[in-house]
Tab-separated table of N, CA and C in Angstrom:
chain	number	residue	atom	x	y	z
Y	17	MET	N	60.084	9.118	78.768
Y	17	MET	CA	59.667	8.610	80.132
Y	17	MET	C	58.934	7.261	79.853
Y	18	GLN	N	59.525	6.158	80.105
Y	18	GLN	CA	59.095	4.841	80.206
Y	18	GLN	C	57.936	4.356	80.983
Y	19	ARG	N	56.886	3.335	80.447
Y	19	ARG	CA	55.590	3.154	81.517
Y	19	ARG	C	56.345	3.008	82.333
Y	20	ASP	N	57.185	1.871	83.688
Y	20	ASP	CA	57.195	2.161	84.069
Y	20	ASP	C	58.149	3.619	85.943
Y	21	GLU	N	58.319	4.936	84.759
Y	21	GLU	CA	58.753	5.535	84.965
Y	21	GLU	C	57.195	6.888	85.380
Y	22	LEU	N	57.195	6.963	86.934
Y	22	LEU	CA	55.593	8.165	87.058
Y	22	LEU	C	56.019	9.287	86.213
Y	23	GLU	N	55.208	10.020	85.917
Y	23	GLU	CA	55.529	11.349	85.897
Y	23	GLU	C	55.666	12.409	87.295
Y	24	LEU	N	54.983	12.124	87.569
Y	24	LEU	CA	55.577	12.872	89.098
Y	24	LEU	C	56.421	12.526	90.317
Y	25	ASP	N	57.259	11.928	89.282
Y	25	ASP	CA	58.694	11.705	90.011
Y	25	ASP	C	59.562	12.841	89.462
Y	26	LEU	N	59.357	13.843	88.225
Y	26	LEU	CA	59.619	15.141	87.627
Y	26	LEU	C	58.988	16.011	88.858
Y	27	PRO	N	58.758	17.306	88.496
Y	27	PRO	CA	58.373	18.550	88.418
Y	27	PRO	C	57.808	18.796	87.199
Y	28	PRO	N	56.774	19.147	87.723
Y	28	PRO	CA	56.131	19.410	86.767
Y	28	PRO	C	56.169	20.687	85.065
Y	29	ALA	N	56.204	20.460	84.093
Y	29	ALA	CA	56.516	20.912	82.276
Y	29	ALA	C	56.311	22.214	82.509
Y	30	PHE	N	55.070	22.400	83.438
Y	30	PHE	CA	54.901	23.726	82.929
Y	30	PHE	C	54.471	24.364	84.135
Y	31	GLU	N	54.566	25.661	85.125
Y	31	GLU	CA	54.364	26.063	86.467
Y	31	GLU	C	53.165	27.546	85.540
Y	32	ILE	N	52.634	27.576	86.832
Y	32	ILE	CA	51.398	28.476	86.913
Y	32	ILE	C	51.897	30.072	86.357
Y	33	GLY	N	51.118	30.180	85.671
Y	33	GLY	CA	50.843	30.388	84.797
Y	33	GLY	C	51.605	31.265	83.568
Y	34	HIS	N	52.362	30.076	83.491
Y	34	HIS	CA	52.995	29.818	81.719
Y	34	HIS	C	51.496	29.501	80.787
Y	35	LYS	N	52.750	30.191	79.140
Y	35	LYS	CA	51.507	30.139	78.647
Y	35	LYS	C	51.910	28.883	77.629
Y	36	VAL	N	50.540	28.569	77.073
Y	36	VAL	CA	50.702	27.539	76.912
Y	36	VAL	C	49.514	26.957	75.514
Y	37	ARG	N	50.008	26.533	74.300
Y	37	ARG	CA	49.124	26.034	73.601
Y	37	ARG	C	48.616	25.048	73.448
Y	38	LEU	N	47.692	24.712	73.377
Y	38	LEU	CA	46.758	23.271	72.517
Y	38	LEU	C	47.648	22.332	71.349
Y	39	ARG	N	48.164	21.018	71.744
Y	39	ARG	CA	48.389	20.645	70.987
Y	39	ARG	C	47.146	19.113	69.847
Y	40	LYS	N	46.392	19.398	70.672
Y	40	LYS	CA	44.607	18.722	69.989
Y	40	LYS	C	43.805	19.032	69.654
Y	41	LEU	N	42.127	18.842	69.427
Y	41	LEU	CA	41.302	19.258	69.542
Y	41	LEU	C	40.966	18.851	70.720
Y	42	ILE	N	40.325	19.348	72.215
Y	42	ILE	CA	39.947	18.561	73.879
Y	42	ILE	C	38.457	18.751	73.046
Y	43	LYS	N	37.559	17.543	73.861
Y	43	LYS	CA	35.934	17.316	73.521
Y	43	LYS	C	35.330	17.004	74.531
Y	44	ASN	N	34.327	17.697	74.849
Y	44	ASN	CA	33.678	16.945	75.883
Y	44	ASN	C	34.232	16.155	76.100
Y	45	ASP	N	34.144	14.621	77.272
Y	45	ASP	CA	34.152	13.566	77.419
Y	45	ASP	C	33.027	13.180	78.867
Y	46	GLY	N	31.998	14.392	79.240
Y	46	GLY	CA	30.889	14.205	80.126
Y	46	GLY	C	31.177	15.071	81.610
Y	47	THR	N	32.544	15.362	81.769
Y	47	THR	CA	33.593	15.656	83.069
Y	47	THR	C	33.346	17.692	83.173
Y	48	PHE	N	32.580	17.988	81.780
Y	48	PHE	CA	32.899	19.738	81.876
Y	48	PHE	C	31.500	19.580	82.386
Y	49	PRO	N	31.101	21.020	83.514
Y	49	PRO	CA	28.649	21.137	82.728
Y	49	PRO	C	28.979	21.704	82.224
Y	50	GLY	N	28.284	21.955	82.110
Y	50	GLY	CA	27.333	22.943	81.169
Y	50	GLY	C	27.572	22.992	79.750
Y	51	GLN	N	28.096	21.206	79.622
Y	51	GLN	CA	28.179	21.542	77.664
Y	51	GLN	C	27.911	20.409	77.107
Y	52	GLU	N	27.431	20.309	76.559
Y	52	GLU	CA	26.841	18.563	75.367
Y	52	GLU	C	28.130	17.896	75.449
Y	53	ILE	N	27.901	16.454	75.984
Y	53	ILE	CA	29.471	15.967	75.808
Y	53	ILE	C	29.573	15.498	73.898
Y	54	GLY	N	30.436	16.202	73.843
Y	54	GLY	CA	31.042	15.915	72.047
Y	54	GLY	C	31.664	17.308	72.185
Y	55	ALA	N	31.089	17.922	72.817
Y	55	ALA	CA	31.262	19.614	72.196
Y	55	ALA	C	33.033	19.781	72.217
Y	56	VAL	N	32.916	20.838	71.412
Y	56	VAL	CA	34.627	21.286	71.497
Y	56	VAL	C	34.747	22.140	72.396
Y	57	LEU	N	35.682	22.442	73.224
Y	57	LEU	CA	36.064	22.979	73.986
Y	57	LEU	C	37.139	23.813	73.987
Y	58	ALA	N	38.348	23.316	73.422
Y	58	ALA	CA	39.144	23.931	73.053
Y	58	ALA	C	40.107	23.101	71.491
Y	59	LYS	N	40.471	24.400	70.846
Y	59	LYS	CA	40.797	23.774	69.058
Y	59	LYS	C	42.397	23.642	69.399
Y	60	LYS	N	43.347	22.760	68.649
Y	60	LYS	CA	44.321	22.823	68.208
Y	60	LYS	C	44.965	23.942	67.612
Y	61	GLY	N	45.973	24.412	69.279
Y	61	GLY	CA	46.208	25.644	68.057
Y	61	GLY	C	45.837	26.905	69.280
Y	62	ASP	N	45.456	26.911	69.586
Y	62	ASP	CA	44.202	27.938	71.267
Y	62	ASP	C	45.530	28.347	71.734
Y	63	ILE	N	45.187	29.051	72.914
Y	63	ILE	CA	46.434	29.797	73.492
Y	63	ILE	C	46.007	29.749	74.776
Y	64	GLY	N	46.259	29.602	76.075
Y	64	GLY	CA	45.503	29.532	77.418
Y	64	GLY	C	47.816	30.078	78.364
Y	65	TYR	N	46.604	29.745	79.252
Y	65	TYR	CA	47.319	30.141	80.662
Y	65	TYR	C	46.885	28.924	82.235
Y	66	VAL	N	48.440	28.289	82.655
Y	66	VAL	CA	47.844	27.451	83.125
Y	66	VAL	C	47.786	27.786	84.422
Y	67	ALA	N	46.285	27.609	84.860
Y	67	ALA	CA	45.342	28.523	86.129
Y	67	ALA	C	45.662	27.619	87.613
Y	68	SER	N	46.032	25.766	87.019
Y	68	SER	CA	46.547	25.385	88.389
Y	68	SER	C	47.274	23.901	87.815
Y	69	ILE	N	47.925	23.203	88.435
Y	69	ILE	CA	48.067	22.179	88.719
Y	69	ILE	C	47.737	20.738	89.616
Y	70	GLY	N	47.709	20.026	89.143
Y	70	GLY	CA	46.748	18.526	90.120
Y	70	GLY	C	47.078	17.688	89.139
Y	71	THR	N	46.583	16.466	89.141
Y	71	THR	CA	47.628	14.858	89.502
Y	71	THR	C	46.257	14.011	88.866
Y	72	PHE	N	46.219	13.282	88.204
Y	72	PHE	CA	46.049	12.143	87.375
Y	72	PHE	C	46.109	10.934	87.869
Y	73	LEU	N	45.447	10.003	89.067
Y	73	LEU	CA	45.755	8.594	89.266
Y	73	LEU	C	47.265	8.001	89.976
Y	74	GLN	N	47.983	9.315	90.463
Y	74	GLN	CA	49.012	9.358	90.629
Y	74	GLN	C	49.776	8.602	90.229
Y	75	SER	N	49.396	9.274	88.943
Y	75	SER	CA	51.020	9.657	87.784
Y	75	SER	C	51.611	9.892	87.003
Y	76	SER	N	50.528	10.722	86.843
Y	76	SER	CA	50.601	12.486	86.125
Y	76	SER	C	49.804	13.600	86.912
Y	77	TYR	N	50.693	14.793	85.855
Y	77	TYR	CA	50.069	15.644	85.737
Y	77	TYR	C	48.711	16.478	85.509
Y	78	ILE	N	47.944	16.835	85.657
Y	78	ILE	CA	46.758	17.681	85.048
Y	78	ILE	C	47.237	19.164	84.991
Y	79	TYR	N	46.363	19.615	84.392
Y	79	TYR	CA	47.390	20.857	84.215
Y	79	TYR	C	46.044	21.450	84.147
Y	80	ALA	N	45.523	22.422	84.819
Y	80	ALA	CA	43.421	23.003	84.342
Y	80	ALA	C	44.386	24.451	83.749
Y	81	VAL	N	43.783	25.614	82.066
Y	81	VAL	CA	44.214	25.664	81.724
Y	81	VAL	C	43.618	26.785	81.176
Y	82	HIS	N	43.554	27.583	80.966
Y	82	HIS	CA	42.609	28.314	80.981
Y	82	HIS	C	42.792	29.152	79.403
Y	83	PHE	N	41.683	28.852	79.083
Y	83	PHE	CA	41.626	29.411	77.938
Y	83	PHE	C	40.569	30.350	77.765
Y	84	LEU	N	41.191	31.328	77.349
Y	84	LEU	CA	40.727	33.447	77.584
Y	84	LEU	C	39.870	33.870	76.810
Y	85	GLU	N	39.608	32.924	75.763
Y	85	GLU	CA	38.873	32.984	74.590
Y	85	GLU	C	37.630	32.936	74.362
Y	86	THR	N	37.482	31.572	75.694
Y	86	THR	CA	35.870	31.168	75.482
Y	86	THR	C	35.703	30.577	76.921
Y	87	GLY	N	37.367	31.156	78.086
Y	87	GLY	CA	36.831	31.282	79.650
Y	87	GLY	C	36.781	30.884	79.892
Y	88	PHE	N	36.564	29.653	79.162
Y	88	PHE	CA	36.611	27.769	79.735
Y	88	PHE	C	37.850	27.858	80.407
Y	89	ILE	N	37.779	26.720	81.266
Y	89	ILE	CA	39.081	26.227	81.886
Y	89	ILE	C	39.412	25.048	82.094
Y	90	VAL	N	39.630	23.649	80.707
Y	90	VAL	CA	39.561	23.039	80.725
Y	90	VAL	C	41.331	21.581	80.764
Y	91	GLY	N	40.988	20.949	82.189
Y	91	GLY	CA	42.375	20.106	82.549
Y	91	GLY	C	42.685	19.483	81.662
Y	92	CYS	N	44.041	19.443	80.875
Y	92	CYS	CA	45.338	18.958	79.466
Y	92	CYS	C	46.308	18.120	80.631
Y	93	LYS	N	46.883	16.833	79.757
Y	93	LYS	CA	48.078	16.451	79.299
Y	93	LYS	C	48.756	17.149	79.220
Y	94	LYS	N	49.793	16.501	79.916
Y	94	LYS	CA	51.832	17.268	79.378
Y	94	LYS	C	51.173	16.430	77.665
Y	95	LYS	N	51.034	15.595	77.272
Y	95	LYS	CA	51.103	15.107	75.532
Y	95	LYS	C	50.678	16.342	75.456
Y	96	GLU	N	49.328	16.921	75.700
Y	96	GLU	CA	48.763	17.573	75.335
Y	96	GLU	C	48.554	19.687	74.969
Y	97	LEU	N	49.800	19.458	75.596
Y	97	LEU	CA	50.405	21.153	75.776
Y	97	LEU	C	51.692	21.159	74.787
Y	98	GLU	N	52.507	22.418	74.365
Y	98	GLU	CA	52.683	23.059	74.142
Y	98	GLU	C	53.512	24.050	74.859
Y	99	SER	N	54.798	24.886	75.270
Y	99	SER	CA	55.501	25.962	75.842
Y	99	SER	C	54.595	26.835	74.378
Y	100	ALA	N	54.053	28.116	74.443
Y	100	ALA	CA	53.662	29.111	74.073
Y	100	ALA	C	54.411	30.443	74.797
Y	101	GLU	N	55.538	30.058	75.943
Y	101	GLU	CA	56.232	31.544	76.185
Y	101	GLU	C	57.269	32.089	75.185
Y	102	GLU	N	57.507	33.353	74.660
Y	102	GLU	CA	57.854	34.899	74.022
Y	102	GLU	C	60.178	33.855	74.039
Y	103	ASN	N	59.827	33.554	75.583
Y	103	ASN	CA	61.658	33.638	75.755
Y	103	ASN	C	61.327	32.464	76.029
Y	104	ASN	N	61.806	30.951	75.032
Y	104	ASN	CA	61.686	28.963	75.752
Y	104	ASN	C	62.743	29.264	76.612
Y	105	GLU	N	62.830	28.080	77.411
Y	105	GLU	CA	63.735	28.020	77.996
Y	105	GLU	C	65.550	27.510	77.279
Y	106	SER	N	65.946	27.306	76.056
Y	106	SER	CA	66.740	27.468	75.083
Y	106	SER	C	67.032	28.561	74.913
Y	107	ASN	N	66.729	29.876	74.966
Y	107	ASN	CA	67.047	30.989	75.022
Y	107	ASN	C	67.201	32.267	76.169
Y	108	ALA	N	67.168	31.136	77.041
Y	108	ALA	CA	67.565	31.834	78.027
Y	108	ALA	C	68.955	32.493	78.646
Y	109	THR	N	70.139	31.687	78.017
Y	109	THR	CA	71.284	31.626	77.628
Y	109	THR	C	71.078	33.034	77.626
Y	110	ASP	N	70.570	33.299	75.717
Y	110	ASP	CA	71.280	33.827	74.994
Y	110	ASP	C	71.535	35.401	76.000
Y	111	GLU	N	71.072	35.426	76.674
Y	111	GLU	CA	71.244	37.018	78.468
Y	111	GLU	C	73.103	37.605	78.416
């Protein structure tokens, strides 16, 4: 995606209920209530499920991901997530 393209011009990369894996460590930047700033909210490789989809600055999607092990629901950008579904889209045509 080029700089002048808006992510919101495309459909979301993940849908509600989609199983995703975190690609990077997420720490509290001060926007997560009840946790200290800098506290680890989710670690690279953690698995969660998309609970809702919002937008950020009218330019990109934010995925609220529910991490079942911690119970935290953390806002993530597309680049911070990857699909953890058993049947990826590339396998969908193999039926």
